[in-house]
Amino acid sequence: MRIAIGSFPVALMLAAALPLCARQESSTPPPVTFTAQQDQQNMMEQLGIKALRPGPSGNENAPNHANYDESKANPYPDIPDPLTMNDGAKATTAQIWWKRRRPEIVEMYSKYVYGFVPENVPEVTWTVRAVDHEFIGFTPVLAKDLIGTADNASYPAISVKMHMTLVTPANAKGPVPVLIMFGPAGFPNPNEPRGEELDRLNDAMKALLLKQDPSLEDVLAAHPAWEPFKASPLFQMPQLNADGDPPNEWELAAAGWGFALLDPASVQADNGAGLTRGIIGLVNKGQPRTPEQWGALRAWAWGAGRALDYLETDPAVDAKHVGIEGVSRYGKAALVTMAFDQRFYMVLVGSSGKGGATLLRRNFGEAVESLTGGEYYWFDGNFMKYGASEATFGSMNPGDIPVDSNELIALCAPRLTFISYGIPEKGDAKWLDHEGSFMATVDASRVFALLGARGLEGFGDYRTAKMPPVNDGLLDGQLAWRQDDGGHTDAPNMKWFIQWADKYMSYAPQP
Ligand code: GCU
């Protein structure tokens, strides 16, 4: 990675001065333009798949609705054992886990589920676009808007500019922990001109109006106190969510943490048609994927890794204590980030469901067939095989997947891993299969224990483990669980997450 401060104008000047560049650019063939359906069909042909089983309906009144009967939820009750190696031998020590078993699971998860990150993925250069001094609640912060440009010399027709905004407390006594959050980037609370600055802007604006239309003179004269630009209130109450929680940004700033907003769409589009563009398309020079190449989830996770590369260079950040957070599809992406990139210290996995913390083998709510259907592009091509009803290889089902989410969670061990959900009554749909995530978390706890950390204890076998009551956080170990009484958000769990992580980091910011 390279860091360039204000390198844009230089790059632009060079491009303008070199006619060769321009010639190369115009001779680059454009990327393939597929609809999502065409892209999926292309991958099915590469894999020899003729038909996919349709996923169930999320509408409980539809005839083909998803299963919500717990007695039918475990058609494949035996999940792969994270501590049994592919040759059948047991991983009985931490050393065997690190040397042999973990790499096996990483390899299988890459090959069969999320795809491999290509070896020739280009370098990213971060540029600070602007720095703003703002307030989040009562906390003064420094907000940096950053662009991470992927080197596209090999295929100039696609440009990838990752967008991240890093916010750190302005009065911190030292480097702070930072939580990267998947979502739209941008300045949280831009510092506005006030007082004399605002007067000057208003004078200039009135002068401009008069210049543009001299007949406005009497309008302005009739309203001498009117100002085109008005100051917004210095302090604004936070926008509370439906559960009454302040935004995550407020909680983090008040706790003396930093945070970074990372826009996943600036790395890779959230749709199948986008696979010949974004970082996946750039590496493939605009061509469709091959079956083992990464899908959007792994690409988003890769983007978070590049964001961490930048944070490692920023003195305001305690790069040893950087976390990743996301909800729903970005909850999946957060878990994938944490599982594969061991530099991440902690994760808050919000309502991640199938393809995230929930067991792929469970049949409760969202099914593997939902993922291999319209959501196929989150995964690699190979993953579609498990939804195939008719193919040159016959058919496959979720029981054939060589891995399951207990192992994905285990890849995070012994680092801080918080699995968060809300409740269906408030909108965290049954579709997400909270119980299936709990079973996976219970089973993954064995790996945390092997590595000298703590997971969920006292629940016995995952097959019979039952979720604790809502709001009963299991926060005593490095692997934590809490189902709050809110909706499809992790905001109600943010304060618990911060306290829990602070304890492990021994972090107590000076007031
Ligand atoms: C759908 C999808 C889920 C996903 C969710 C979201 O419900 O089936 O897998 O997590 O969208 O990201 O909002």
Coordinates of C-alpha atoms and ligand atoms in Angstrom, one line a residue:
M1 CA 0.0 0.0 0.0
R2 CA 1.1 3.5 -0.6
I3 CA -0.1 6.7 1.0
A4 CA -0.2 9.8 -1.1
I5 CA -1.3 13.1 0.2
G6 CA -2.9 15.2 -2.5
S7 CA -1.5 13.1 -5.3
F8 CA -4.5 13.6 -7.6
P9 CA -3.4 16.8 -9.4
V10 CA 0.0 15.3 -10.1
A11 CA -1.5 12.1 -11.5
L12 CA -3.9 14.2 -13.6
M13 CA -1.1 16.4 -15.0
L14 CA 0.9 13.3 -15.9
A15 CA -2.0 11.7 -17.7
A16 CA -2.6 14.9 -19.7
A17 CA 1.0 15.2 -20.6
L18 CA 1.4 11.6 -21.9
P19 CA -0.5 11.0 -25.1
L20 CA 0.5 7.3 -24.9
C21 CA -1.7 6.9 -21.8
A22 CA -4.6 8.3 -23.7
R23 CA -4.0 5.9 -26.6
Q24 CA -3.8 2.9 -24.3
E25 CA -7.0 3.9 -22.5
S26 CA -9.0 4.1 -25.7
S27 CA -7.8 0.7 -26.9
T28 CA -8.8 -1.1 -23.7
P29 CA -11.8 -3.3 -24.5
P30 CA -14.8 -2.3 -22.4
P31 CA -16.0 -4.6 -19.6
V32 CA -18.5 -7.2 -20.3
T33 CA -22.0 -6.0 -19.6
F34 CA -24.3 -8.7 -18.2
T35 CA -27.5 -8.5 -16.4
A36 CA -27.4 -10.4 -13.0
Q37 CA -29.3 -13.2 -14.6
Q38 CA -26.9 -13.5 -17.6
D39 CA -24.0 -13.5 -15.2
Q40 CA -25.5 -16.2 -13.1
Q41 CA -26.3 -18.2 -16.2
N42 CA -22.7 -17.9 -17.4
M43 CA -21.5 -19.2 -14.0
M44 CA -24.0 -22.1 -14.1
E45 CA -22.7 -23.1 -17.6
Q46 CA -19.1 -23.0 -16.3
L47 CA -20.2 -25.3 -13.5
G48 CA -22.4 -27.6 -15.6
I49 CA -25.5 -26.6 -13.6
K50 CA -28.8 -26.9 -15.5
A51 CA -31.2 -26.0 -12.8
L52 CA -31.2 -24.5 -9.3
R53 CA -33.7 -25.4 -6.5
P54 CA -35.8 -22.3 -5.8
G55 CA -35.4 -20.7 -2.4
P56 CA -38.4 -20.5 -0.1
S57 CA -40.6 -17.4 0.2
G58 CA -40.1 -15.1 3.1
N59 CA -43.9 -14.5 3.2
E60 CA -45.4 -16.9 5.8
N61 CA -48.7 -17.0 4.0
A62 CA -47.2 -18.1 0.7
P63 CA -47.6 -21.9 -0.1
N64 CA -43.8 -22.2 -0.6
H65 CA -42.9 -20.3 2.6
A66 CA -39.7 -20.9 4.5
N67 CA -39.8 -23.5 7.3
Y68 CA -40.3 -22.1 10.8
D69 CA -41.0 -25.4 12.5
E70 CA -38.1 -26.1 14.9
S71 CA -38.8 -29.8 14.7
K72 CA -38.0 -29.7 11.0
A73 CA -35.1 -27.3 11.2
N74 CA -32.2 -29.8 11.3
P75 CA -32.3 -32.0 8.2
Y76 CA -28.5 -32.4 8.5
P77 CA -28.0 -32.5 12.2
D78 CA -24.3 -33.2 12.0
I79 CA -22.2 -30.2 11.3
P80 CA -18.5 -30.4 10.3
D81 CA -16.3 -30.5 13.4
P82 CA -13.8 -27.6 13.5
L83 CA -11.5 -29.8 15.5
T84 CA -11.4 -32.8 13.2
M85 CA -9.0 -32.5 10.4
N86 CA -9.8 -33.5 6.8
D87 CA -7.8 -36.8 7.3
G88 CA -9.9 -37.6 10.4
A89 CA -7.2 -36.8 13.0
K90 CA -8.2 -34.6 15.9
A91 CA -6.8 -31.1 16.4
T92 CA -6.0 -31.5 20.1
T93 CA -3.6 -28.6 20.6
A94 CA -3.4 -24.9 19.8
Q95 CA -0.3 -25.7 17.7
I96 CA -2.2 -28.2 15.5
W97 CA -5.0 -25.7 15.1
W98 CA -2.7 -22.9 13.9
K99 CA -0.4 -25.1 11.7
R100 CA -2.9 -27.5 10.2
R101 CA -6.6 -27.2 11.0
R102 CA -7.1 -23.5 10.6
P103 CA -5.4 -23.4 7.2
E104 CA -7.6 -26.3 6.1
I105 CA -10.8 -24.4 7.0
V106 CA -9.5 -21.2 5.4
E107 CA -8.8 -23.1 2.2
M108 CA -12.2 -24.8 2.2
Y109 CA -14.2 -21.6 3.0
S110 CA -12.3 -19.9 0.2
K111 CA -12.8 -22.6 -2.3
Y112 CA -16.4 -23.6 -1.6
V113 CA -18.1 -20.5 -0.2
Y114 CA -16.7 -17.0 -0.4
G115 CA -14.0 -17.5 -3.1
F116 CA -10.3 -16.7 -3.1
V117 CA -8.9 -13.2 -3.3
P118 CA -6.9 -13.3 -6.5
E119 CA -3.1 -13.1 -6.2
N120 CA -2.8 -10.2 -8.6
V121 CA -5.2 -7.9 -6.8
P122 CA -3.9 -4.4 -7.3
E123 CA -2.3 -2.1 -4.7
V124 CA -4.4 0.6 -3.1
T125 CA -3.2 4.2 -2.6
W126 CA -5.0 6.2 0.0
T127 CA -5.4 10.0 -0.4
V128 CA -6.7 12.3 2.3
R129 CA -9.4 14.4 0.5
A130 CA -10.3 16.7 3.3
V131 CA -10.0 17.0 7.1
D132 CA -12.7 18.6 9.1
H133 CA -13.0 19.5 12.8
E134 CA -16.5 18.6 14.0
F135 CA -18.6 17.6 16.9
I136 CA -20.3 14.3 17.5
G137 CA -22.7 15.1 20.4
F138 CA -20.4 16.8 22.9
T139 CA -17.2 15.2 21.6
P140 CA -14.9 17.2 19.4
V141 CA -13.5 15.0 16.6
L142 CA -11.2 15.1 13.7
A143 CA -12.9 13.7 10.5
K144 CA -10.8 12.7 7.5
D145 CA -12.4 11.9 4.2
L146 CA -10.3 9.3 2.3
I147 CA -10.2 7.8 -1.1
G148 CA -8.4 4.5 -1.7
T149 CA -7.6 4.2 -5.4
A150 CA -6.8 0.8 -6.7
D151 CA -4.0 0.7 -9.3
N152 CA -5.8 0.1 -12.6
A153 CA -2.8 0.4 -15.0
S154 CA -3.6 -3.1 -16.2
Y155 CA -7.1 -2.2 -17.1
P156 CA -7.9 1.5 -17.2
A157 CA -11.5 1.0 -18.2
I158 CA -12.4 0.2 -14.6
S159 CA -11.5 2.5 -11.8
V160 CA -12.1 1.6 -8.1
K161 CA -12.1 4.4 -5.6
M162 CA -12.8 3.2 -2.1
H163 CA -14.5 5.7 0.1
M164 CA -13.8 5.9 3.8
T165 CA -14.2 8.5 6.5
L166 CA -12.1 8.2 9.6
V167 CA -13.3 10.0 12.7
T168 CA -11.1 10.2 15.8
P169 CA -11.5 12.1 19.1
A170 CA -9.8 15.5 18.8
N171 CA -8.6 15.6 22.4
A172 CA -7.4 12.0 22.7
K173 CA -4.3 11.6 24.8
G174 CA -3.0 8.8 22.6
P175 CA -3.9 6.4 19.8
V176 CA -7.5 5.1 20.1
P177 CA -9.3 1.9 19.2
V178 CA -11.2 2.2 16.0
L179 CA -14.3 0.4 14.7
I180 CA -14.6 0.2 10.9
M181 CA -18.3 0.1 10.1
F182 CA -19.6 -1.0 6.7
G183 CA -22.0 1.6 5.3
P184 CA -22.1 5.0 3.5
A185 CA -19.0 7.1 4.1
G186 CA -19.0 10.9 4.4
F187 CA -18.5 13.6 7.1
P188 CA -20.8 12.9 10.0
N189 CA -21.4 16.4 11.1
P190 CA -19.7 19.0 8.8
N191 CA -18.4 22.0 10.5
E192 CA -20.3 25.0 9.2
P193 CA -19.3 28.6 8.8
R194 CA -20.7 30.7 11.6
G195 CA -20.6 34.3 12.9
E196 CA -18.5 36.6 10.8
E197 CA -17.8 33.9 8.2
L198 CA -21.5 33.4 7.7
D199 CA -22.0 37.2 7.4
R200 CA -19.4 37.3 4.6
L201 CA -21.0 34.4 2.8
N202 CA -24.4 36.1 3.0
D203 CA -23.1 39.4 1.8
A204 CA -21.4 37.7 -1.1
M205 CA -24.5 35.8 -1.9
K206 CA -26.7 38.9 -1.9
A207 CA -24.2 40.7 -4.1
L208 CA -24.2 37.8 -6.5
L209 CA -28.0 37.7 -6.6
L210 CA -28.1 41.4 -7.5
K211 CA -25.4 41.0 -10.1
Q212 CA -27.4 38.2 -11.7
D213 CA -30.7 40.0 -11.5
P214 CA -30.5 43.8 -10.7
S215 CA -34.3 43.9 -10.4
L216 CA -34.0 41.9 -7.1
E217 CA -32.9 45.1 -5.4
D218 CA -36.3 46.0 -4.1
V219 CA -36.9 42.4 -2.9
L220 CA -33.7 42.5 -0.8
A221 CA -34.5 46.0 0.4
A222 CA -38.0 44.9 1.5
H223 CA -36.4 42.0 3.6
P224 CA -33.3 43.5 5.1
A225 CA -33.0 40.9 7.8
W226 CA -33.3 37.9 5.5
E227 CA -30.2 35.8 5.1
P228 CA -29.8 33.2 2.3
F229 CA -27.6 31.0 4.5
K230 CA -28.7 30.3 8.1
A231 CA -26.7 28.8 10.9
S232 CA -28.0 25.4 12.0
P233 CA -28.2 24.9 15.8
L234 CA -24.8 24.3 17.4
F235 CA -25.9 21.2 19.2
Q236 CA -28.4 18.9 17.6
M237 CA -30.0 16.0 19.5
P238 CA -29.1 12.7 18.0
Q239 CA -31.6 10.9 15.7
L240 CA -32.7 8.0 17.9
N241 CA -33.7 4.8 16.2
A242 CA -37.1 3.0 16.7
D243 CA -35.7 1.4 19.8
G244 CA -34.6 4.7 21.3
D245 CA -30.8 4.2 20.8
P246 CA -28.5 6.9 19.7
P247 CA -26.5 6.3 16.5
N248 CA -23.5 4.0 16.9
E249 CA -21.2 6.9 16.0
W250 CA -22.4 8.8 19.1
E251 CA -21.8 5.9 21.4
L252 CA -18.3 5.3 20.0
A253 CA -17.3 9.0 20.1
A254 CA -18.7 9.3 23.7
A255 CA -16.6 6.3 24.7
G256 CA -13.4 7.8 23.4
W257 CA -13.2 5.5 20.4
G258 CA -12.6 6.3 16.8
F259 CA -14.6 4.9 13.9
A260 CA -14.3 4.6 10.2
L261 CA -17.2 4.6 7.8
L262 CA -16.3 2.4 4.8
D263 CA -18.6 2.3 1.8
P264 CA -18.8 -1.3 0.6
A265 CA -20.4 -0.2 -2.7
S266 CA -17.2 1.7 -3.5
V267 CA -15.3 -1.6 -3.4
Q268 CA -17.8 -3.8 -5.1
A269 CA -21.5 -3.3 -6.2
D270 CA -24.2 -5.2 -4.2
N271 CA -25.5 -7.0 -7.3
G272 CA -24.6 -9.6 -9.8
A273 CA -24.5 -7.3 -12.8
G274 CA -21.6 -5.5 -11.0
L275 CA -19.3 -8.5 -11.0
T276 CA -17.5 -7.5 -14.2
R277 CA -16.8 -4.1 -12.5
G278 CA -15.6 -3.0 -9.1
I279 CA -12.5 -4.6 -7.7
I280 CA -13.6 -8.1 -8.8
G281 CA -14.1 -6.8 -12.4
L282 CA -10.8 -4.9 -12.4
V283 CA -8.8 -8.0 -11.5
N284 CA -10.6 -9.9 -14.3
K285 CA -10.2 -7.0 -16.8
G286 CA -13.9 -6.7 -17.1
Q287 CA -14.5 -10.5 -17.8
P288 CA -16.9 -12.7 -15.8
R289 CA -15.6 -14.7 -12.8
T290 CA -14.3 -18.2 -12.8
P291 CA -15.8 -20.6 -10.1
E292 CA -13.3 -20.1 -7.4
Q293 CA -13.0 -16.4 -7.6
W294 CA -14.3 -14.2 -4.8
G295 CA -17.8 -12.9 -4.5
A296 CA -19.0 -9.6 -3.1
L297 CA -18.7 -10.6 0.6
R298 CA -15.0 -11.5 0.3
A299 CA -14.4 -8.3 -1.8
W300 CA -16.0 -6.2 0.9
A301 CA -13.8 -7.9 3.5
W302 CA -10.8 -7.3 1.3
G303 CA -11.8 -3.6 1.2
A304 CA -11.9 -3.6 5.0
G305 CA -8.4 -5.0 5.0
R306 CA -7.2 -2.2 2.8
A307 CA -8.9 0.3 5.2
L308 CA -6.9 -1.3 8.0
D309 CA -3.7 -0.8 5.9
Y310 CA -4.4 2.9 6.0
L311 CA -5.3 2.9 9.7
E312 CA -2.0 1.3 10.5
T313 CA -0.2 4.4 9.1
D314 CA -2.4 6.9 11.0
P315 CA -0.9 8.0 14.4
A316 CA -4.3 8.8 15.8
V317 CA -5.3 5.1 15.5
D318 CA -4.3 2.2 17.8
A319 CA -3.9 -0.2 14.9
K320 CA -3.6 -3.2 17.3
H321 CA -7.2 -2.5 18.4
V322 CA -9.2 -2.1 15.2
G323 CA -12.5 -3.8 14.8
I324 CA -15.0 -4.4 12.1
E325 CA -18.8 -4.0 12.2
G326 CA -21.8 -4.5 10.0
V327 CA -25.5 -5.5 10.0
S328 CA -27.3 -7.9 7.8
R329 CA -25.4 -8.6 4.6
Y330 CA -22.7 -6.4 6.1
G331 CA -22.9 -8.4 9.3
K332 CA -21.9 -11.4 7.1
A333 CA -19.1 -9.2 5.5
A334 CA -17.9 -8.2 9.0
L335 CA -17.6 -11.9 10.1
V336 CA -15.9 -12.8 6.8
T337 CA -13.4 -9.9 7.4
M338 CA -12.6 -11.1 10.9
A339 CA -12.3 -14.7 9.9
F340 CA -9.8 -14.2 7.2
D341 CA -7.7 -11.2 8.3
Q342 CA -6.1 -11.9 11.6
R343 CA -5.0 -8.3 12.1
F344 CA -8.5 -7.4 13.1
Y345 CA -8.8 -7.4 16.9
M346 CA -12.6 -7.5 17.3
V347 CA -15.8 -7.8 15.4
L348 CA -19.5 -6.9 16.0
V349 CA -21.5 -9.1 13.8
G350 CA -25.0 -7.7 13.5
S351 CA -28.0 -9.8 12.4
S352 CA -25.9 -11.7 9.9
G353 CA -28.1 -14.8 9.3
K354 CA -27.4 -17.3 6.5
G355 CA -24.1 -16.8 4.9
G356 CA -23.0 -15.2 8.2
A357 CA -23.2 -16.7 11.7
T358 CA -26.2 -19.0 11.1
L359 CA -25.6 -22.7 10.2
L360 CA -25.8 -23.3 6.5
R361 CA -27.2 -26.8 7.2
R362 CA -30.2 -25.5 9.2
N363 CA -33.5 -25.2 7.4
F364 CA -35.2 -22.3 9.3
G365 CA -36.1 -19.1 7.4
E366 CA -33.6 -18.2 4.8
A367 CA -32.2 -21.2 3.0
V368 CA -29.0 -22.0 1.1
E369 CA -31.2 -21.9 -2.0
S370 CA -32.0 -18.3 -1.3
L371 CA -28.3 -17.5 -1.2
T372 CA -27.5 -19.5 -4.4
G373 CA -30.5 -17.9 -6.1
G374 CA -30.8 -14.1 -6.2
E375 CA -27.9 -13.6 -3.7
Y376 CA -25.4 -15.8 -5.6
Y377 CA -23.0 -12.9 -6.2
W378 CA -22.2 -12.6 -2.5
F379 CA -20.4 -15.9 -2.8
D380 CA -18.0 -17.6 -5.2
G381 CA -19.4 -19.5 -8.2
N382 CA -18.7 -22.9 -6.6
F383 CA -21.2 -22.2 -3.8
M384 CA -24.0 -22.4 -6.3
K385 CA -23.5 -26.1 -6.6
Y386 CA -25.1 -26.6 -3.2
G387 CA -28.4 -25.3 -4.6
A388 CA -28.2 -27.3 -7.9
S389 CA -31.1 -29.7 -8.5
E390 CA -29.8 -30.8 -11.9
A391 CA -26.2 -30.7 -13.1
T392 CA -23.5 -32.7 -14.7
F393 CA -22.5 -33.7 -11.2
G394 CA -26.1 -34.7 -10.3
S395 CA -27.5 -32.5 -7.5
M396 CA -26.1 -31.2 -4.2
N397 CA -27.7 -29.9 -1.1
P398 CA -26.6 -27.9 2.0
G399 CA -25.5 -31.1 3.7
D400 CA -22.7 -31.4 1.0
I401 CA -21.0 -28.1 2.0
P402 CA -17.6 -29.1 3.4
V403 CA -17.7 -26.4 6.1
D404 CA -20.3 -24.6 8.3
S405 CA -20.6 -21.4 10.2
N406 CA -19.4 -22.9 13.5
E407 CA -16.0 -23.1 11.7
L408 CA -16.3 -19.5 10.2
I409 CA -16.8 -18.2 13.8
A410 CA -13.9 -20.5 14.9
L411 CA -11.6 -18.8 12.4
C412 CA -12.0 -15.6 14.5
A413 CA -10.7 -17.4 17.7
P414 CA -9.3 -16.3 20.1
R415 CA -10.0 -12.7 19.0
L416 CA -13.0 -10.7 20.3
T417 CA -16.1 -11.9 18.5
F418 CA -19.6 -10.5 19.4
I419 CA -22.6 -12.1 17.7
S420 CA -25.5 -9.8 17.9
Y421 CA -29.2 -10.1 17.1
G422 CA -32.5 -8.3 17.8
I423 CA -36.0 -9.9 18.0
P424 CA -38.5 -10.8 15.3
E425 CA -41.3 -8.7 17.1
K426 CA -39.2 -5.6 16.4
G427 CA -38.2 -6.5 12.8
D428 CA -35.2 -8.8 13.2
A429 CA -37.0 -11.4 11.1
K430 CA -37.2 -15.1 12.0
W431 CA -35.8 -15.5 8.5
L432 CA -32.4 -14.8 10.1
D433 CA -32.5 -18.0 12.2
H434 CA -31.2 -16.7 15.6
E435 CA -31.2 -20.2 17.1
G436 CA -29.0 -21.5 14.2
S437 CA -26.5 -18.8 14.9
F438 CA -26.6 -19.6 18.6
M439 CA -25.9 -23.3 17.9
A440 CA -22.9 -22.3 15.7
T441 CA -21.6 -19.9 18.4
V442 CA -21.8 -22.6 21.0
D443 CA -19.9 -25.1 18.9
A444 CA -17.2 -22.6 17.9
S445 CA -16.6 -22.0 21.6
R446 CA -14.6 -25.2 21.7
V447 CA -12.0 -23.7 19.5
F448 CA -11.8 -20.5 21.7
A449 CA -11.3 -22.8 24.6
L450 CA -8.5 -24.8 22.9
L451 CA -6.7 -21.5 22.3
G452 CA -6.9 -20.5 25.9
A453 CA -9.8 -18.0 25.4
R454 CA -13.5 -18.3 26.6
G455 CA -16.6 -18.7 24.5
L456 CA -20.1 -19.6 25.6
E457 CA -19.9 -22.1 28.5
G458 CA -22.3 -24.5 30.0
F459 CA -24.5 -25.1 27.0
G460 CA -23.3 -28.6 26.2
D461 CA -23.8 -30.0 22.7
Y462 CA -24.8 -27.5 20.0
R463 CA -27.7 -29.8 19.0
T464 CA -29.5 -29.2 22.3
A465 CA -28.2 -25.7 23.1
K466 CA -31.0 -23.2 23.6
M467 CA -30.7 -19.5 23.3
P468 CA -30.7 -17.5 26.6
P469 CA -33.5 -15.1 27.2
V470 CA -33.5 -11.8 25.3
N471 CA -31.2 -9.1 26.8
D472 CA -29.3 -11.8 28.7
G473 CA -25.9 -11.1 27.3
L474 CA -23.2 -13.9 27.4
L475 CA -20.3 -11.5 27.7
D476 CA -17.9 -13.3 29.9
G477 CA -15.6 -14.6 27.1
Q478 CA -13.8 -13.5 24.0
L479 CA -16.7 -15.0 22.0
A480 CA -19.9 -13.3 23.1
W481 CA -23.6 -13.5 22.3
R482 CA -26.4 -11.0 22.9
Q483 CA -29.8 -10.9 21.5
D484 CA -31.2 -7.5 22.4
D485 CA -34.9 -6.5 22.4
G486 CA -34.5 -4.2 19.4
G487 CA -34.9 -4.7 15.6
H488 CA -32.7 -5.3 12.6
T489 CA -29.8 -3.2 13.9
D490 CA -26.9 -3.6 16.3
A491 CA -27.4 -0.2 17.9
P492 CA -28.9 -1.6 21.2
N493 CA -25.9 -3.8 21.6
M494 CA -23.3 -1.1 20.9
K495 CA -22.9 0.0 24.5
W496 CA -22.5 -3.7 25.6
F497 CA -19.9 -4.3 22.8
I498 CA -17.9 -1.2 23.8
Q499 CA -17.8 -2.1 27.6
W500 CA -16.9 -5.7 26.8
A501 CA -14.1 -4.7 24.4
D502 CA -12.8 -2.0 26.7
K503 CA -12.4 -4.6 29.4
Y504 CA -10.2 -6.8 27.2
M505 CA -8.2 -3.8 25.9
S506 CA -8.0 -2.3 29.4
Y507 CA -9.1 0.9 27.6
A508 CA -10.2 3.8 29.7
P509 CA -9.9 7.1 27.9
Q510 CA -8.8 10.1 29.9
P511 CA -11.7 12.5 30.2
Ligands
GCU1 C1 -32.2 -10.4 2.8 C2 -31.2 -11.5 2.7 C3 -30.4 -11.7 3.9 C4 -29.6 -10.4 4.1 C5 -30.6 -9.3 4.2 C6 -30.0 -7.9 4.3 O1 -33.1 -10.6 3.8 O2 -32.0 -12.7 2.5 O3 -29.4 -12.7 3.7 O4 -28.9 -10.5 5.3 O5 -31.4 -9.2 3.0 O6 -28.8 -7.7 4.1 O7 -30.7 -6.9 4.4

